[in-house]
Coordinates of C-alpha atoms in Angstrom, one line a residue:
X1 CA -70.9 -36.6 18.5
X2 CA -73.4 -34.8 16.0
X3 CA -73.4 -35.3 12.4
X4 CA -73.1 -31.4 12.3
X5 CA -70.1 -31.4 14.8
X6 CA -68.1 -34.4 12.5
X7 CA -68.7 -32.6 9.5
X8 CA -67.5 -29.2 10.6
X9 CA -64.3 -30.9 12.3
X10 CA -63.9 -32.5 8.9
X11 CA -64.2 -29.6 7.2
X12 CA -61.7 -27.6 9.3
X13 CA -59.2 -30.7 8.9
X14 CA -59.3 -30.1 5.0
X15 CA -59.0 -26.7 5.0
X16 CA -55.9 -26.7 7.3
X17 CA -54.7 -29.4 5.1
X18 CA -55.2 -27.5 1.9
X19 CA -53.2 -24.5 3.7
X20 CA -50.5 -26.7 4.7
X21 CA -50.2 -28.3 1.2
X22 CA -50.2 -24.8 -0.5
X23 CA -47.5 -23.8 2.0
X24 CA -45.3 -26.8 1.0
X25 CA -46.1 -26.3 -2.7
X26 CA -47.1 -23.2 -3.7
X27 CA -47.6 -24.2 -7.3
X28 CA -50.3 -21.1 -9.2
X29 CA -53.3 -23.9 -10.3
X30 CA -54.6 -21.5 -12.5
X31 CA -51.8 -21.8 -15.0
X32 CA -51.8 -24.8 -17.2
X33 CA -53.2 -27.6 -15.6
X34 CA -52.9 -27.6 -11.8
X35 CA -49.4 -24.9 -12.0
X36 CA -48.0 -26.0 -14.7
X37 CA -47.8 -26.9 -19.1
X38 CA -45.9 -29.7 -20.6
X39 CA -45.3 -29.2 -24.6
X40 CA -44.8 -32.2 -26.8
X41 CA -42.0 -31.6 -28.1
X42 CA -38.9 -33.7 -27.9
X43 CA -35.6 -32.5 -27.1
X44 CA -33.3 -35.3 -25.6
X45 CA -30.5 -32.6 -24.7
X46 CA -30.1 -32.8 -21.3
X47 CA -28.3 -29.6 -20.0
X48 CA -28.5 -25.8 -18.9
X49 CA -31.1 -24.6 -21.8
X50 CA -34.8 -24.5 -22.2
X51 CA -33.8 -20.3 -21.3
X52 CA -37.3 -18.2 -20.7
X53 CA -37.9 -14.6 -21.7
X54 CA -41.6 -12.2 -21.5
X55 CA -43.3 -9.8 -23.9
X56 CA -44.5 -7.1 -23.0
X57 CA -48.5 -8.5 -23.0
X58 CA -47.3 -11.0 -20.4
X59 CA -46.9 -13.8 -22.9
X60 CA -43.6 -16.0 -22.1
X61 CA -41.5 -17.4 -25.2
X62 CA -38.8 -20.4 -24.6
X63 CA -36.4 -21.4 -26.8
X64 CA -35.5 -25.4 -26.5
X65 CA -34.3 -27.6 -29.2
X66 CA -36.5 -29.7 -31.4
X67 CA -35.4 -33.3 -32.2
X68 CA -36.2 -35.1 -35.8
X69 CA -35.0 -38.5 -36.7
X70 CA -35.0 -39.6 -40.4
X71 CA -33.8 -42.1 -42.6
X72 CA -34.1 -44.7 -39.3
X73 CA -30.9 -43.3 -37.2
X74 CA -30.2 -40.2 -38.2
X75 CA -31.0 -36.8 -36.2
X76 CA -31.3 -33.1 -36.7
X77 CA -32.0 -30.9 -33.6
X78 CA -33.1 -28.2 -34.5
X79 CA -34.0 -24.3 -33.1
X80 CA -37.5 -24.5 -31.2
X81 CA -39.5 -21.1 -30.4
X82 CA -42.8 -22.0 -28.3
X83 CA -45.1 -18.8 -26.8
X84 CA -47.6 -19.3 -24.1
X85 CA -50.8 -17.2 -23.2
X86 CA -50.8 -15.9 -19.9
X87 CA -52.8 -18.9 -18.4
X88 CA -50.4 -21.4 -19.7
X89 CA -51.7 -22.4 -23.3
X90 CA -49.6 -22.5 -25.7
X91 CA -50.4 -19.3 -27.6
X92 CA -51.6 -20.7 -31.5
X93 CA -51.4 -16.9 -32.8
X94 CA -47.2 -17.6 -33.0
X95 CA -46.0 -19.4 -35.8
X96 CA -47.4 -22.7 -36.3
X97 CA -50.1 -23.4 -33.8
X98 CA -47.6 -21.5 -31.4
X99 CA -44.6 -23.6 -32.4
X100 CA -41.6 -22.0 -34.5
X101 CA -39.0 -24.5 -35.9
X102 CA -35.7 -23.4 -37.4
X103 CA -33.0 -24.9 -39.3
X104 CA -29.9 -23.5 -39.5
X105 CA -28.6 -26.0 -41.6
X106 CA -26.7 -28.6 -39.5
X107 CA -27.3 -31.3 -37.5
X108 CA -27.1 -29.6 -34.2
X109 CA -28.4 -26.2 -33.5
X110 CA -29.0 -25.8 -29.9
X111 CA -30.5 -22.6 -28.7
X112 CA -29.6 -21.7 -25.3
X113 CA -31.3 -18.3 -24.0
X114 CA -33.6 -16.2 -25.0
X115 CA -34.9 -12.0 -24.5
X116 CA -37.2 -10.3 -26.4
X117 CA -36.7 -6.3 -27.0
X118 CA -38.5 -3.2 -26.9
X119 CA -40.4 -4.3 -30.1
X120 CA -41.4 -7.7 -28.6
X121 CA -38.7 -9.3 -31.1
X122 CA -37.4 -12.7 -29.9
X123 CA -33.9 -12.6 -30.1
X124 CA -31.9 -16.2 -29.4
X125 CA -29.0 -17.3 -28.8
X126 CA -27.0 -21.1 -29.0
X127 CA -24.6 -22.6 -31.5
X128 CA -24.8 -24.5 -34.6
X129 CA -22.5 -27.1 -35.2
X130 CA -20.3 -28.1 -39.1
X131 CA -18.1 -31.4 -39.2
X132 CA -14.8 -30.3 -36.7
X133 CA -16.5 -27.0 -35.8
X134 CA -19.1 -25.1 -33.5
X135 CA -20.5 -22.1 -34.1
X136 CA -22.0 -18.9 -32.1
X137 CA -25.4 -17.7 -33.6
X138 CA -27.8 -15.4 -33.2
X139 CA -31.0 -15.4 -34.7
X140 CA -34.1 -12.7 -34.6
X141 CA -37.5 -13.5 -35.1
X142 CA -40.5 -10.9 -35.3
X143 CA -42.9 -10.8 -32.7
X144 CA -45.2 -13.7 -35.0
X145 CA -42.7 -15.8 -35.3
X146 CA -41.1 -15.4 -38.5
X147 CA -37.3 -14.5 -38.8
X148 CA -36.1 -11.2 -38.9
X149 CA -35.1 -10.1 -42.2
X150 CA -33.6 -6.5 -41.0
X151 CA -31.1 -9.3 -39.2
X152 CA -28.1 -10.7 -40.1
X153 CA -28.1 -12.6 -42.8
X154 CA -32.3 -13.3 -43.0
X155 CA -32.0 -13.1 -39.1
X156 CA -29.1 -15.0 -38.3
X157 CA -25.5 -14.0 -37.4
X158 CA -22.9 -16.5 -36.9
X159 CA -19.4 -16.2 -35.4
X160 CA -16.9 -18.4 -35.5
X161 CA -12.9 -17.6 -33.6
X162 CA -11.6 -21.4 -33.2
X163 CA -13.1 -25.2 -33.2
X164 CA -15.9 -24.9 -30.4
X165 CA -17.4 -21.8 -30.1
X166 CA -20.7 -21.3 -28.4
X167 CA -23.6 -18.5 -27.1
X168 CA -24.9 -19.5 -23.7
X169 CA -26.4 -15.9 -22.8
X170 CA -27.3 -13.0 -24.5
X171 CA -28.5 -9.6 -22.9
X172 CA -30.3 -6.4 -24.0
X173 CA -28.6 -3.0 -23.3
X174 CA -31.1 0.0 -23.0
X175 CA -30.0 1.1 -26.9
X176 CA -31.4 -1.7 -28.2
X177 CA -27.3 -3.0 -28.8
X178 CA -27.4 -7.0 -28.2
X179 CA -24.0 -8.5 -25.9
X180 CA -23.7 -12.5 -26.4
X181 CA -21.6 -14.3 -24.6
X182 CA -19.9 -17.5 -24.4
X183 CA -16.9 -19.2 -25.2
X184 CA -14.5 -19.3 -28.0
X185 CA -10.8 -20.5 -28.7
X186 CA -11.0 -21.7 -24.9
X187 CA -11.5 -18.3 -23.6
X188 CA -15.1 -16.5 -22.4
X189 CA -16.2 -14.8 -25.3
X190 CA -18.3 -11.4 -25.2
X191 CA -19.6 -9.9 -28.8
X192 CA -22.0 -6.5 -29.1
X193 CA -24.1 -6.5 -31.7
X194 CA -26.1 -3.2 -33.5
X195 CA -29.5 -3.7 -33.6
X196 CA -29.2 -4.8 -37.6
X197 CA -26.8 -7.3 -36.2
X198 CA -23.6 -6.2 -37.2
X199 CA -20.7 -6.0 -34.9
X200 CA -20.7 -2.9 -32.8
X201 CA -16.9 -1.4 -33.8
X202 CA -16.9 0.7 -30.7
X203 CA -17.1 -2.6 -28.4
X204 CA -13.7 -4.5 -27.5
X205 CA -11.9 -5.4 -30.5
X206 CA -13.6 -4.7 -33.8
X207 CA -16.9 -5.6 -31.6
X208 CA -15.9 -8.5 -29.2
X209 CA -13.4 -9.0 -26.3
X210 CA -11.8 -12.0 -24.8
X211 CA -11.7 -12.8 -21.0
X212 CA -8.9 -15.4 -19.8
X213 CA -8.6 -16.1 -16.2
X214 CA -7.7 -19.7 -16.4
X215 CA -7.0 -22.7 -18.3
X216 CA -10.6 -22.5 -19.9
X217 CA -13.0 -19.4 -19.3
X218 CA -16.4 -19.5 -20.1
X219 CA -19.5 -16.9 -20.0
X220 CA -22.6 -18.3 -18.3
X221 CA -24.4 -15.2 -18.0
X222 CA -24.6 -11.7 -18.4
X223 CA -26.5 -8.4 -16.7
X224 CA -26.6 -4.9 -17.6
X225 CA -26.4 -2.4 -14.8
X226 CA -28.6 0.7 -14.4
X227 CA -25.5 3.2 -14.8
X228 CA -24.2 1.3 -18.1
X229 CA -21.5 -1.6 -17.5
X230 CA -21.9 -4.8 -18.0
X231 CA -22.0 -8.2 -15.5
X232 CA -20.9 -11.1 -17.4
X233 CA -20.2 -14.3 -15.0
X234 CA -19.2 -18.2 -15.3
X235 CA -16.9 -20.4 -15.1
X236 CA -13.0 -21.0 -14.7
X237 CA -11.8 -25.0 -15.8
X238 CA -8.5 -26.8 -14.8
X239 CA -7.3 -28.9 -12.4
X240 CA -10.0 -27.7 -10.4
X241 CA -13.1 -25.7 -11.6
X242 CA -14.0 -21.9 -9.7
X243 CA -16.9 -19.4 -11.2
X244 CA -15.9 -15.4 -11.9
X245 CA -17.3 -12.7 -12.2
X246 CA -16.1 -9.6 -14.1
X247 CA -17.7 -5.8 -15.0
X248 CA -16.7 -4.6 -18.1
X249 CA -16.8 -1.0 -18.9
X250 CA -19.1 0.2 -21.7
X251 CA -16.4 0.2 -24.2
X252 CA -15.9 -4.0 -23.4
X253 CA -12.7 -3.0 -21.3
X254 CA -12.0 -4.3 -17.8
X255 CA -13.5 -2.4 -15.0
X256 CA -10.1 -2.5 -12.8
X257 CA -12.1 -0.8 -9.7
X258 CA -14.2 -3.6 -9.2
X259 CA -12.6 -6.7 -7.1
X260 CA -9.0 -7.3 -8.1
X261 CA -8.3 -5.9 -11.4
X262 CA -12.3 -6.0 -12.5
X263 CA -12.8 -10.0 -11.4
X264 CA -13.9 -12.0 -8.7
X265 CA -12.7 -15.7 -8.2
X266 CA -15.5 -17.8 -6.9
X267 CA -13.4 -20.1 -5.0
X268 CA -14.4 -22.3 -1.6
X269 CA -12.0 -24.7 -1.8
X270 CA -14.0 -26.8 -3.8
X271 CA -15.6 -26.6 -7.1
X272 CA -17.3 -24.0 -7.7
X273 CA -20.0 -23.5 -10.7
X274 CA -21.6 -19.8 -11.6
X275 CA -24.7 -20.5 -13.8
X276 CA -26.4 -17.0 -13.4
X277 CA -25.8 -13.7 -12.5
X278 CA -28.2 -11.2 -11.5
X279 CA -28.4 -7.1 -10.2
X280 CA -30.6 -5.9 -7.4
X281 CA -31.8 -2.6 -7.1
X282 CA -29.3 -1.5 -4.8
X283 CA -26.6 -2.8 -7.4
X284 CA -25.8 -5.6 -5.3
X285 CA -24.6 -8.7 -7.8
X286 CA -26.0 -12.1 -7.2
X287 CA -24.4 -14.8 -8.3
X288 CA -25.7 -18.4 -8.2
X289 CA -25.1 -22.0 -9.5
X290 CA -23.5 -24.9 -7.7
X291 CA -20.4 -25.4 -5.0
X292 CA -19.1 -29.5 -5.7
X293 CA -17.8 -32.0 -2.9
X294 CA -15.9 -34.8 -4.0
X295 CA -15.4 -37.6 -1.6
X296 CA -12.8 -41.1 -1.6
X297 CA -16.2 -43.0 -0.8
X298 CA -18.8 -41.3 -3.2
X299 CA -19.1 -39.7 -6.1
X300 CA -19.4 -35.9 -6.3
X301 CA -22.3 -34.7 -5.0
X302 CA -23.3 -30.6 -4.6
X303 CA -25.3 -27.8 -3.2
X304 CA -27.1 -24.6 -4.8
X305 CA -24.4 -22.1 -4.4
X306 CA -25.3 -18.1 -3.9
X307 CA -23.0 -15.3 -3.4
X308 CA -23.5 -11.9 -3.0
X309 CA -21.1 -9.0 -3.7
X310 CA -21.1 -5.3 -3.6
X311 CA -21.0 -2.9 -6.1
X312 CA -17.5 -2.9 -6.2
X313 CA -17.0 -6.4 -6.3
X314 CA -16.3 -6.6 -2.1
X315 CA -18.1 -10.0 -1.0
X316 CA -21.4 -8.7 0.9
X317 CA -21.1 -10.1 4.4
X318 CA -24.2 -9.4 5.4
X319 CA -25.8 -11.6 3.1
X320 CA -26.2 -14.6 5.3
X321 CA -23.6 -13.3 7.6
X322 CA -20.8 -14.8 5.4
X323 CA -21.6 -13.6 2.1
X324 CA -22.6 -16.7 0.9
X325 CA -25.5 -19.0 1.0
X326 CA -25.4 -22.8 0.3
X327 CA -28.6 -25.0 0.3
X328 CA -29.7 -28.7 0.5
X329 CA -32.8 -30.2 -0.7
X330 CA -33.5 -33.4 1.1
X331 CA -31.6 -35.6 2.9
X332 CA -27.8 -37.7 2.5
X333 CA -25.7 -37.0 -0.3
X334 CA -27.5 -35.4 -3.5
X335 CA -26.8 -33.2 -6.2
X336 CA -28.4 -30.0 -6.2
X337 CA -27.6 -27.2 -8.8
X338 CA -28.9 -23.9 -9.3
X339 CA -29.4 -23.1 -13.0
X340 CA -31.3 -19.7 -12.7
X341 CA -32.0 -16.6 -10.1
X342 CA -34.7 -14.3 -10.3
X343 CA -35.1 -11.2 -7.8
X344 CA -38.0 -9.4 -7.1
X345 CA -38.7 -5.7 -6.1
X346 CA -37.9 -6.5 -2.4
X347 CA -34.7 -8.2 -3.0
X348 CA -36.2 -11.9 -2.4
X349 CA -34.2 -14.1 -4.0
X350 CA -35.9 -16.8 -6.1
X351 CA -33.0 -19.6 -6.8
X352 CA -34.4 -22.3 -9.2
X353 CA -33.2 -25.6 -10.7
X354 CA -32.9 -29.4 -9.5
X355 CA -32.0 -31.6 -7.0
X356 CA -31.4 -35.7 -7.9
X357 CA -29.8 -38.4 -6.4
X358 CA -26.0 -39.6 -7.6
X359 CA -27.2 -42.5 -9.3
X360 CA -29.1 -39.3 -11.6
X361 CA -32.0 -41.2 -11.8
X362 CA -34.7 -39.3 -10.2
X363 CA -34.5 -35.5 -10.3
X364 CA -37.2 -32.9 -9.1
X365 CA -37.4 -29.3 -9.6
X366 CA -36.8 -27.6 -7.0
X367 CA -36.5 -24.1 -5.5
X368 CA -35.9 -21.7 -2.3
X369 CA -36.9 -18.6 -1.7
X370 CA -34.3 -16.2 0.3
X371 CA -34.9 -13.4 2.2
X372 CA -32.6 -9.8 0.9
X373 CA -30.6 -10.5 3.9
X374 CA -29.8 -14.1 2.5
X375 CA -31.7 -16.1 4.7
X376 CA -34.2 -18.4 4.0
X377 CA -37.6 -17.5 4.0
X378 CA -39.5 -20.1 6.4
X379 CA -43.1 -18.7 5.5
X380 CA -42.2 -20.1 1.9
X381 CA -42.9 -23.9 1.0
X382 CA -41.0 -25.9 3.9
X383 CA -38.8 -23.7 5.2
X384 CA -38.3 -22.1 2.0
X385 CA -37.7 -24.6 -0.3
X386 CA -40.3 -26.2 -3.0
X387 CA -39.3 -29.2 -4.6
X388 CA -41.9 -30.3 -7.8
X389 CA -43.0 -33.6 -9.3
X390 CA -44.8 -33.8 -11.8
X391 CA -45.0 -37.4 -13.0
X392 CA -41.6 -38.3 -14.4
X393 CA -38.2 -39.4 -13.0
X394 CA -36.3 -36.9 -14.9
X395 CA -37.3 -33.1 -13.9
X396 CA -35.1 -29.8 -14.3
X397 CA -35.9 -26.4 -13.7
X398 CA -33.8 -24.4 -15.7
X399 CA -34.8 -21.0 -16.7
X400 CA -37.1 -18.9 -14.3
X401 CA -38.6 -15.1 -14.4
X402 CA -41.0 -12.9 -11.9
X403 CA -43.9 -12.2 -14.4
X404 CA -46.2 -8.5 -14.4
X405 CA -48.4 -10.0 -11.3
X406 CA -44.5 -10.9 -9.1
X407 CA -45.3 -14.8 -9.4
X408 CA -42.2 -16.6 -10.5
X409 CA -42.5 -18.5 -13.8
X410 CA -39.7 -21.5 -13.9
X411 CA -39.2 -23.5 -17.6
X412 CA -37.1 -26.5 -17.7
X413 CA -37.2 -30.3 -18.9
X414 CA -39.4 -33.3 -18.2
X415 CA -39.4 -37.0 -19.0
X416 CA -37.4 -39.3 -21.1
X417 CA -37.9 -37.2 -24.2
X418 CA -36.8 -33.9 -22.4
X419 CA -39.6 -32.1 -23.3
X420 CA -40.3 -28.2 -22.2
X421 CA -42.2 -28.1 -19.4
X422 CA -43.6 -24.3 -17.8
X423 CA -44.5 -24.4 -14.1
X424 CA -45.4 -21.0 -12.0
X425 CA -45.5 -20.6 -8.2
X426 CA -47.2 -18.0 -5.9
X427 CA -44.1 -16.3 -4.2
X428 CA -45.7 -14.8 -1.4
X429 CA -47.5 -16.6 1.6
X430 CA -49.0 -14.8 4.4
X431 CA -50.5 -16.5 7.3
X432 CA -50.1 -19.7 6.1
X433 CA -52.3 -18.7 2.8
X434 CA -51.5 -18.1 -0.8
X435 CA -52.0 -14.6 -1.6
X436 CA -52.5 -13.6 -4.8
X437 CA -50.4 -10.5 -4.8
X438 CA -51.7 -7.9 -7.2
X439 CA -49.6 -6.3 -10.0
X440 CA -46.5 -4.3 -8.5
X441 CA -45.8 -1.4 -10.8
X442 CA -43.3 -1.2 -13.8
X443 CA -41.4 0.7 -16.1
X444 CA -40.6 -0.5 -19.4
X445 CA -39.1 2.2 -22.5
X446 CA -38.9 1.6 -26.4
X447 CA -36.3 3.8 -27.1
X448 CA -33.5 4.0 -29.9
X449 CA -30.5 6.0 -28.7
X450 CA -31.2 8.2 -32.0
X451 CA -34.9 8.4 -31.5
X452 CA -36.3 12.1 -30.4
X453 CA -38.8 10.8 -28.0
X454 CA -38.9 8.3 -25.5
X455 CA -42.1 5.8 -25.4
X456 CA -43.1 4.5 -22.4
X457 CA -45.2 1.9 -20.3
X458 CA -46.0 1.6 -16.7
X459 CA -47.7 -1.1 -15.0
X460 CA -49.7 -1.2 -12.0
X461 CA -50.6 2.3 -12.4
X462 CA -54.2 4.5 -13.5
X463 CA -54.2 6.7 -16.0
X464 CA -53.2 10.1 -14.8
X465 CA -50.3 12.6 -14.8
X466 CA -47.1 12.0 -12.7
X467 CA -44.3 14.0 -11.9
X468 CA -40.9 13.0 -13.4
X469 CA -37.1 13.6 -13.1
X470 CA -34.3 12.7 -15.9
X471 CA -30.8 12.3 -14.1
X472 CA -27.5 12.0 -15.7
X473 CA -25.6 9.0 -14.2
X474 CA -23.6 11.3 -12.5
X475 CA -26.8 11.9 -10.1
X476 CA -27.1 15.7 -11.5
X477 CA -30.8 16.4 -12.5
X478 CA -30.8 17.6 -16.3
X479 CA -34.7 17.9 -16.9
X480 CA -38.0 17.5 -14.8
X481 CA -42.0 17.6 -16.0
X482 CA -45.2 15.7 -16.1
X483 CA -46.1 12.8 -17.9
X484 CA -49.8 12.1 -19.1
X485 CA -50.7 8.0 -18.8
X486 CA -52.8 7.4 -21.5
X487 CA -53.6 3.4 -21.4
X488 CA -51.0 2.6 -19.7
X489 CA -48.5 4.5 -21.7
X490 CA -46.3 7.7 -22.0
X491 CA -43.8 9.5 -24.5
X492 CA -41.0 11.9 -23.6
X493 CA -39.4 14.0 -26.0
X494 CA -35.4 14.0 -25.6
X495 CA -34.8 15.6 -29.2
X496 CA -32.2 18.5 -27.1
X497 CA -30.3 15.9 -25.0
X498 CA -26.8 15.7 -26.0
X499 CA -25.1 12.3 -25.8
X500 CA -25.0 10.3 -22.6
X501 CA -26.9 7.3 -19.9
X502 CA -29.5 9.2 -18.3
X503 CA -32.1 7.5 -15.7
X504 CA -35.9 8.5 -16.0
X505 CA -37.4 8.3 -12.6
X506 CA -41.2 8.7 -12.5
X507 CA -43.0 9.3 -8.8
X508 CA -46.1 7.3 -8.2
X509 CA -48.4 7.2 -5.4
X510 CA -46.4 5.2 -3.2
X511 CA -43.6 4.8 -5.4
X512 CA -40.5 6.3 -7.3
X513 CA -40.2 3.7 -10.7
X514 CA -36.7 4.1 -12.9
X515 CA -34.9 3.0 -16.1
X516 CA -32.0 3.8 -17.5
X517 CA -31.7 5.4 -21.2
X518 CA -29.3 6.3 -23.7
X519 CA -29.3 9.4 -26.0
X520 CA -26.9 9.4 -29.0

């Protein structure tokens, strides 16, 4: 055989490899190094946090706790803010060489998600703990990192209804009004906030409502639809543990048309976790965290858990042909659970967080890609699943998001110290190749409900004019024009609207983009 033959036989056998490789880990190499950032920060809290949220230049913010030991054994964890350039550095523009630390003034303040709003403000949520008590907090920072003075008290709210009470979501509504939601006096918890952080009088019960449907309820996570009602979802304790969901009319109320009285049980006969909840665009509800075996031999092991209902709350059987979707990662008895979901434009179902053995001593992030009609996605990874290692025997994907270019940024935990670690992924393989899909486009509005004109950005679109239509929720069309794109951006005046939701739809080339608004 010829030099010339051997080497291009050896060449062909690396380049298949390297297309097989990418196809079982799809990890983006130009973020960070080689797909992924590790931040030296040490946590040490091992659970459900390390939450992820995007501005509006593409930067991603996490909020994680910070740990500081002093006088030998003592500790104070503390609130940890870190923002990262698009390529994966950590951006040194935000607070302290791109680190913001905040005391709330106890020993335990543990953030636990994170968005930003139309401003690029970082708004957070966790709880902060007193000797016998726990409380809810909010805090708002300013888009450099420094707190919020138009907030709160100096940017922080606190809530407090019994012993443990504690913020594990919080969500935007198109009005800039903030829902957090959690758990307090053993029942889940949902507050609305104004956007100077006051309690929202026209929500629930003086600005909060209480949701019971068990011997402990708790809120995991919440969504907004595009017609104005809220999705909050979690968890049900007892004797044995189910998830729920619930929709909640604007006013906090139940929404007693959807499922059976405004709920849905999550309940397979075993136990059932709900860690996230998220909308497609067809107002489909995903729901997804972790279904638990328990067995006389072994101890409990489980598999990521997905669900899909209908708008009104019906289970979706023609997601997966059942409704529901259950995964392994590996082989034998493992724990697998599913801390965050992220859906794309398609309706591809990104389902992120970790799979470990029982002995919990070696744990990988790990995540599937599903198709919209709930199966999964063989072109992805192997056969739709990626599971990562980078290094360490303790790795947890935790918080995930599709960024402005539709690759899927996942944060979580690494190492012994649990620090924040960012990883992103290619979602889409063709041909057994990594395609770098290009931008889709977006809508984004910065509107207050009492504002006269709208402001507006769309992505993945040239400057131009584009025809669009303003809907009431009711589907009637209430006004219609052109909008000029000047770099990227628009503005709408809505000065003669009376009070209402209304949905801006503008028509591109190929597509029609929406969001919903609010006029007050």
């Amino acid at each position: 055989m010829s030099l010339k033959v051997s080497i291009l036989i050896i060449s062909q056998f690396l380049f298949i490899f390297k297309v097989l490789l990418a196809q079982l880990y799809p990890l983006d190499s130009t973020f960070g190094v080689n797909g992924h950032t590790i931040a030296d920060i040490t946590s040490n809290k091992d659970f459900v946090q390390n939450h992820i949220a995007m501005q509006s230049d593409g930067k991603i913010v996490i909020a994680t706790s910070s740990l500081t030991y002093f006088n030998g054994t003592e500790y104070n964890y503390d609130f940890c803010i870190i923002r990262y350039n698009t390529d994966g550095t950590i951006d040194n523009s935000f607070g302290e060489a791109g680190i913001v630390i905040t005391d709330l003034g106890s020993p335990n303040d543990i953030p636990l998600d994170i968005v930003t709003d139309f401003y690029d403000r970082i708004v957070v949520a966790g709880t902060s703990t007193i000797p016998g008590s726990w409380n809810s907090i909010v805090v708002r920072y300013n888009p450099d990192g420094s707190l919020d003075s138009d907030f709160g008290n100096n940017g922080i709210v606190t809530e407090n209804l019994s012993i443990m009470d504690i913020f594990y979501s919080i969500e935007l509504q198109p009005d800039g009004k903030i829902l957090a939601g959690g758990i307090g006096n053993f029942k889940g918890s949902l507050y609305r906030f104004l956007t100077d952080g006051s309690l929202d009088s026209s929500f629930g019960d003086s600005g909060k409502t209480s949701l019971q449907f068990g011997e402990v309820t708790g809120i995991r996570d919440i969504a907004y639809t595009d017609d104005g009602y809220i999705i909050v979802a979690g968890n049900i304790g007892g004797a044995i543990n189910d998830g729920f969901v619930a929709k909640l009319n604007p006013d906090g109320s139940l929404n007693i048309s959807f499922a059976s009285n405004g709920k849905y049980i999550v309940n397979y006969g075993s136990n059932e976790f709900i860690n996230a909840v998220g909308c497609q665009s067809d107002g489909k509800i995903i729901l997804a965290g972790t279904i638990g075996y328990e067995s006389p031999s072994i101890p409990m092991f489980g598999d990521f858990l997905l669900t899909r209902l209908l708008p009104n709350g019906i289970p979706d059987l023609t997601f997966n042909n059942s409704g529901v979707v259950t995964i392994k990662f590996g082989v034998g008895y493992s724990i697998n659970e599913c801390c965050s979901v992220s859906i794309n434009a398609n309706n591809d179902i990104f389902a992120v967080g970790y799979t470990d053995n029982l002995q919990l001593t070696n744990s990988r992030i790990a995540l599937a890609k599903l198709t919209a009609n709930g199966s999964l996605d063989f072109t992805y990874g192997s056969n739709g699943k990626v599971i990562s290692e980078f290094g360490s025997s303790k790795e947890k994907g935790m918080g995930s998001l599709l960024d402005y270019n539709d690759k899927l940024v996942v944060s979580g935990i690494y190492g012994a110290n649990i620090n924040p670690i960012l990883a992103r992924y290619e979602t889409v393989l063709i041909n057994s190749a990594i395609i770098h899909s290009a931008a889709k486009p977006g809508i984004m509005l910065f509107h207050n409900p009492d504002d006269l004109t709208i402001h507006g950005k769309l992505t993945g679109l040239t400057d131009g004019k584009y025809e669009y239509k303003i809907h009431r929720v009711s589907g009637d069309i209430f006004s219609e024009g052109c909008i000029s794109l000047q770099n990227g951006t628009f503005s709408i005046e809505v000065k003669s609207y009376i009070s209402g939701i209304y949905i801006l739809s503008v028509f591109g080339p190929h597509e029609v983009l929406s969001k919903s608004f609010i006029r007050i």
